[in-house]
Coordinates of C-alpha atoms in Angstrom, one line a residue:
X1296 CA -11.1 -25.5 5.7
X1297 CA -9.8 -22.0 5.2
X1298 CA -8.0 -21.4 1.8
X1299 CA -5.5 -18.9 1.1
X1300 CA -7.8 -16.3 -1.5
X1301 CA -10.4 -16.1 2.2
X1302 CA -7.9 -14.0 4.0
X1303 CA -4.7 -11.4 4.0
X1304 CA -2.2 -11.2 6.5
X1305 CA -1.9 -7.9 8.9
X1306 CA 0.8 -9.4 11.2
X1307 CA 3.0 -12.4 12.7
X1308 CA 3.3 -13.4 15.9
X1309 CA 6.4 -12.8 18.7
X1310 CA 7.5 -14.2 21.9
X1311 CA 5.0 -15.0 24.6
X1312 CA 4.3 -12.0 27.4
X1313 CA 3.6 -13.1 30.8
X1314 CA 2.4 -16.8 31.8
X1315 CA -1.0 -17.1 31.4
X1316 CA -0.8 -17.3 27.6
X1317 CA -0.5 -13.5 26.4
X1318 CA 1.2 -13.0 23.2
X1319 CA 3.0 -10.2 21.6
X1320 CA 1.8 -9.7 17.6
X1321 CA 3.7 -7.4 15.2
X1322 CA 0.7 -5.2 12.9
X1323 CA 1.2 -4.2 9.9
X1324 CA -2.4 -3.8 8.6
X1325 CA -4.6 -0.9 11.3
X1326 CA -8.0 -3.5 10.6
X1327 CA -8.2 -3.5 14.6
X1328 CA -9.0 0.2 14.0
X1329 CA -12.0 -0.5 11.7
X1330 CA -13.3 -3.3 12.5
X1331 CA -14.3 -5.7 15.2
X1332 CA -13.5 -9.5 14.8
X1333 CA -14.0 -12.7 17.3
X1334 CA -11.1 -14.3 16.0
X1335 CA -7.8 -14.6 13.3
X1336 CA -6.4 -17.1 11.3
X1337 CA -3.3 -18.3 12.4
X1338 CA -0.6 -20.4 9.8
X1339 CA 0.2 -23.3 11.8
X1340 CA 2.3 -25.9 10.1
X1341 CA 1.3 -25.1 6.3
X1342 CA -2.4 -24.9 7.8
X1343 CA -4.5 -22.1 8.5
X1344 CA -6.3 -22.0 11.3
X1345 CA -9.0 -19.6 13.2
X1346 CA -8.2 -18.8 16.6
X1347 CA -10.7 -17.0 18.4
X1348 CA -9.2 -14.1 21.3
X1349 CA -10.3 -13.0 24.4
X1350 CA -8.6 -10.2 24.3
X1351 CA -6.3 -7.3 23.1
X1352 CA -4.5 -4.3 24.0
X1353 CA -2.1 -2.4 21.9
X1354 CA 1.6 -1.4 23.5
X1355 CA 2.5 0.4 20.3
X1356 CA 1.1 1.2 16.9
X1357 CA 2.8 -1.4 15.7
X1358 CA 2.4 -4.2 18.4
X1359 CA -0.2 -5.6 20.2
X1360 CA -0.7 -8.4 23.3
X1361 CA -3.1 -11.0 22.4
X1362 CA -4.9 -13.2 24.4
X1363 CA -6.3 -16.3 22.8
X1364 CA -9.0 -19.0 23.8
X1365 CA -7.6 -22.3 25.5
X1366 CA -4.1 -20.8 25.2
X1367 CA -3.8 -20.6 29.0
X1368 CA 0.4 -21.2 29.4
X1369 CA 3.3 -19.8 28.4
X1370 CA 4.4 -23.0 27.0
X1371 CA 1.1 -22.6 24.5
X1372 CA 1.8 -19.6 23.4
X1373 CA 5.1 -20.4 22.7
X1374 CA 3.8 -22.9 20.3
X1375 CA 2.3 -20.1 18.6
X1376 CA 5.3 -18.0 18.8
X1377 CA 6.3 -16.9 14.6
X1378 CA 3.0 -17.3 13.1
X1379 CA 1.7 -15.2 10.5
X1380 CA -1.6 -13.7 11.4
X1381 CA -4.2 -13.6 8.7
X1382 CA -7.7 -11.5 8.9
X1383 CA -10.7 -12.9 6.8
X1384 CA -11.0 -11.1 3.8
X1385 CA -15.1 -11.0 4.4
X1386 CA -15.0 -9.0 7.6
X1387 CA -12.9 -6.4 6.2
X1388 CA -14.2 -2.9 5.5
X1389 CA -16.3 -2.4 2.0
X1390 CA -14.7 0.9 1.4
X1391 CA -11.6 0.5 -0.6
X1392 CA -10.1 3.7 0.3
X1393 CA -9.8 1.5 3.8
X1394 CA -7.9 -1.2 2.3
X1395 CA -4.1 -1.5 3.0
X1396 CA -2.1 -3.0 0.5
X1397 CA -1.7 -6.2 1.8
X1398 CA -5.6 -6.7 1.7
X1399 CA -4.6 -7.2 -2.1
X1400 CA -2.5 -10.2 -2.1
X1401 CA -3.6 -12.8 -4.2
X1402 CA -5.6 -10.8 -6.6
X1403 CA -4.2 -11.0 -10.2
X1404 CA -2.5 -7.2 -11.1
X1405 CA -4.3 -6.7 -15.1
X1406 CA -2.5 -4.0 -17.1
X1407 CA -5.4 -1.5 -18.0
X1408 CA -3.8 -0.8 -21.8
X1409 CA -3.2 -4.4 -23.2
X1410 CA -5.9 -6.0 -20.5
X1411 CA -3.4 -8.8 -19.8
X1412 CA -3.0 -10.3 -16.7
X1413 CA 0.8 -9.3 -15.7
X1414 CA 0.9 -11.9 -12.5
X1415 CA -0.6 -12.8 -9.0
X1416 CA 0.2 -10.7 -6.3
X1417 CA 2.3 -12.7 -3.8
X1418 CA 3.7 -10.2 -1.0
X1419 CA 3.6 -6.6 -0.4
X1420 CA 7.0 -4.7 0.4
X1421 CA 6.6 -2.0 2.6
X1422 CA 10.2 -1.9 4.1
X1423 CA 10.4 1.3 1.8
X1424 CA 8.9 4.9 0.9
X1425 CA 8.1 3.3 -2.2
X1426 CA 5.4 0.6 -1.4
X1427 CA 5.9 -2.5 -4.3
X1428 CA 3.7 -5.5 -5.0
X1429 CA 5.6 -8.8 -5.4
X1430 CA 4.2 -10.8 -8.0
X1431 CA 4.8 -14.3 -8.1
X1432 CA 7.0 -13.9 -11.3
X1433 CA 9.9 -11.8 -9.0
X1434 CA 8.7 -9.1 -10.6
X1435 CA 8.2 -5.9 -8.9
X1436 CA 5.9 -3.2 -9.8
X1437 CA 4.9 0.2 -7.4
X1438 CA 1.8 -0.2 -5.4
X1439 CA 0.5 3.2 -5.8
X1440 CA -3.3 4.4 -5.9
X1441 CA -2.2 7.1 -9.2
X1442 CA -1.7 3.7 -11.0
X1443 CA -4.8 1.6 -10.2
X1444 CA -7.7 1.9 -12.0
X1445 CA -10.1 -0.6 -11.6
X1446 CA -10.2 -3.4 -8.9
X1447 CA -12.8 -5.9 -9.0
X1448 CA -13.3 -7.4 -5.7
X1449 CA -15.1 -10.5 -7.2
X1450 CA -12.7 -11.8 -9.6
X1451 CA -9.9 -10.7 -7.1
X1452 CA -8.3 -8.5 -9.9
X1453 CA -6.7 -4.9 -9.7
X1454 CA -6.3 -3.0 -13.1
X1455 CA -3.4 -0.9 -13.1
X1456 CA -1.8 1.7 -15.9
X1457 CA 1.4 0.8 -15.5
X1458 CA 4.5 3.3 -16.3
X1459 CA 5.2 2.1 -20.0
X1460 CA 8.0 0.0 -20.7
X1461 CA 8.8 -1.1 -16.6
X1462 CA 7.2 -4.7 -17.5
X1463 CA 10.7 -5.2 -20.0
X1464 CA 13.3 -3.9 -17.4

């Protein structure tokens, strides 16, 4: 069984493309471009699952087609059609100046002055200039590298200095 801390999602699949089982995946995470994989973890029904592809191409920088084993119809792949797409954590690249910001959800975000944990990073909002981790609390705090000083890949923990007095607002 795959468990959520194993893998970060780079994507979520569209509608179907053609009929022998193509579909369309939105990116938001360039792994393709670093590093070669058999296979992603699909969330089907609260589950996640690895799927292994035959196949990719990109249309865009942002989207690509994917082909996937035994998923031979149009009528499969529409069963597939709004999934997130997750990539395992242990393929991904060992230089962190590599990682995109999603990479870090589910590490706990540790204030580097009080060495408190301050929450568990749940999403990663991007829809901005300003890039913001999510934390599980609602709280929002800026995802930028000025602020990080310390990530320990182990314990799944990124130690930032955060801007004094933006944990009260």
């Amino acid at each position: 069984m795959i468990r959520g801390e194993e893998v970060y999602k780079i994507g979520r699949l569209g509608k179907p493309h053609g009929v022998k089982g193509e579909i369309t995946m939105q990116v938001d995470d360039d792994v393709f471009d670093r590093v070669d994989a058999d296979y992603l973890v699909l969330m089907v029904d609260g589950i996640l699952v690895p799927f292994y592809m035959e196949e990719y191409r990109f249309r865009t920088d942002s989207t690509a087609l994917v082909k996937f084993e035994d998923i031979d119809t149009v009528e499969r792949a529409r069963e597939l059609t709004n999934c997130d797409v997750f990539f395992p954590r242990h393929l991904a690249d060992s230089d962190e100046e590599e990682y995109t910001w999603s990479f870090f959800v589910g590490f706990d975000l540790v204030e580097a002055g009080s060495g408190k944990t301050v929450g568990r990073i749940a999403a990663v909002d991007d829809s901005t200039a300003n890039v913001l981790f999510e934390l599980g609390n609602d709280l929002l705090l800026p995802a930028a590298e000025e602020l990080i000083t310390h990530i320990d890949h182990e314990k799944k923990q990124i130690t930032m200095d955060l801007p004094e007095g933006i944990l009260d607002l």
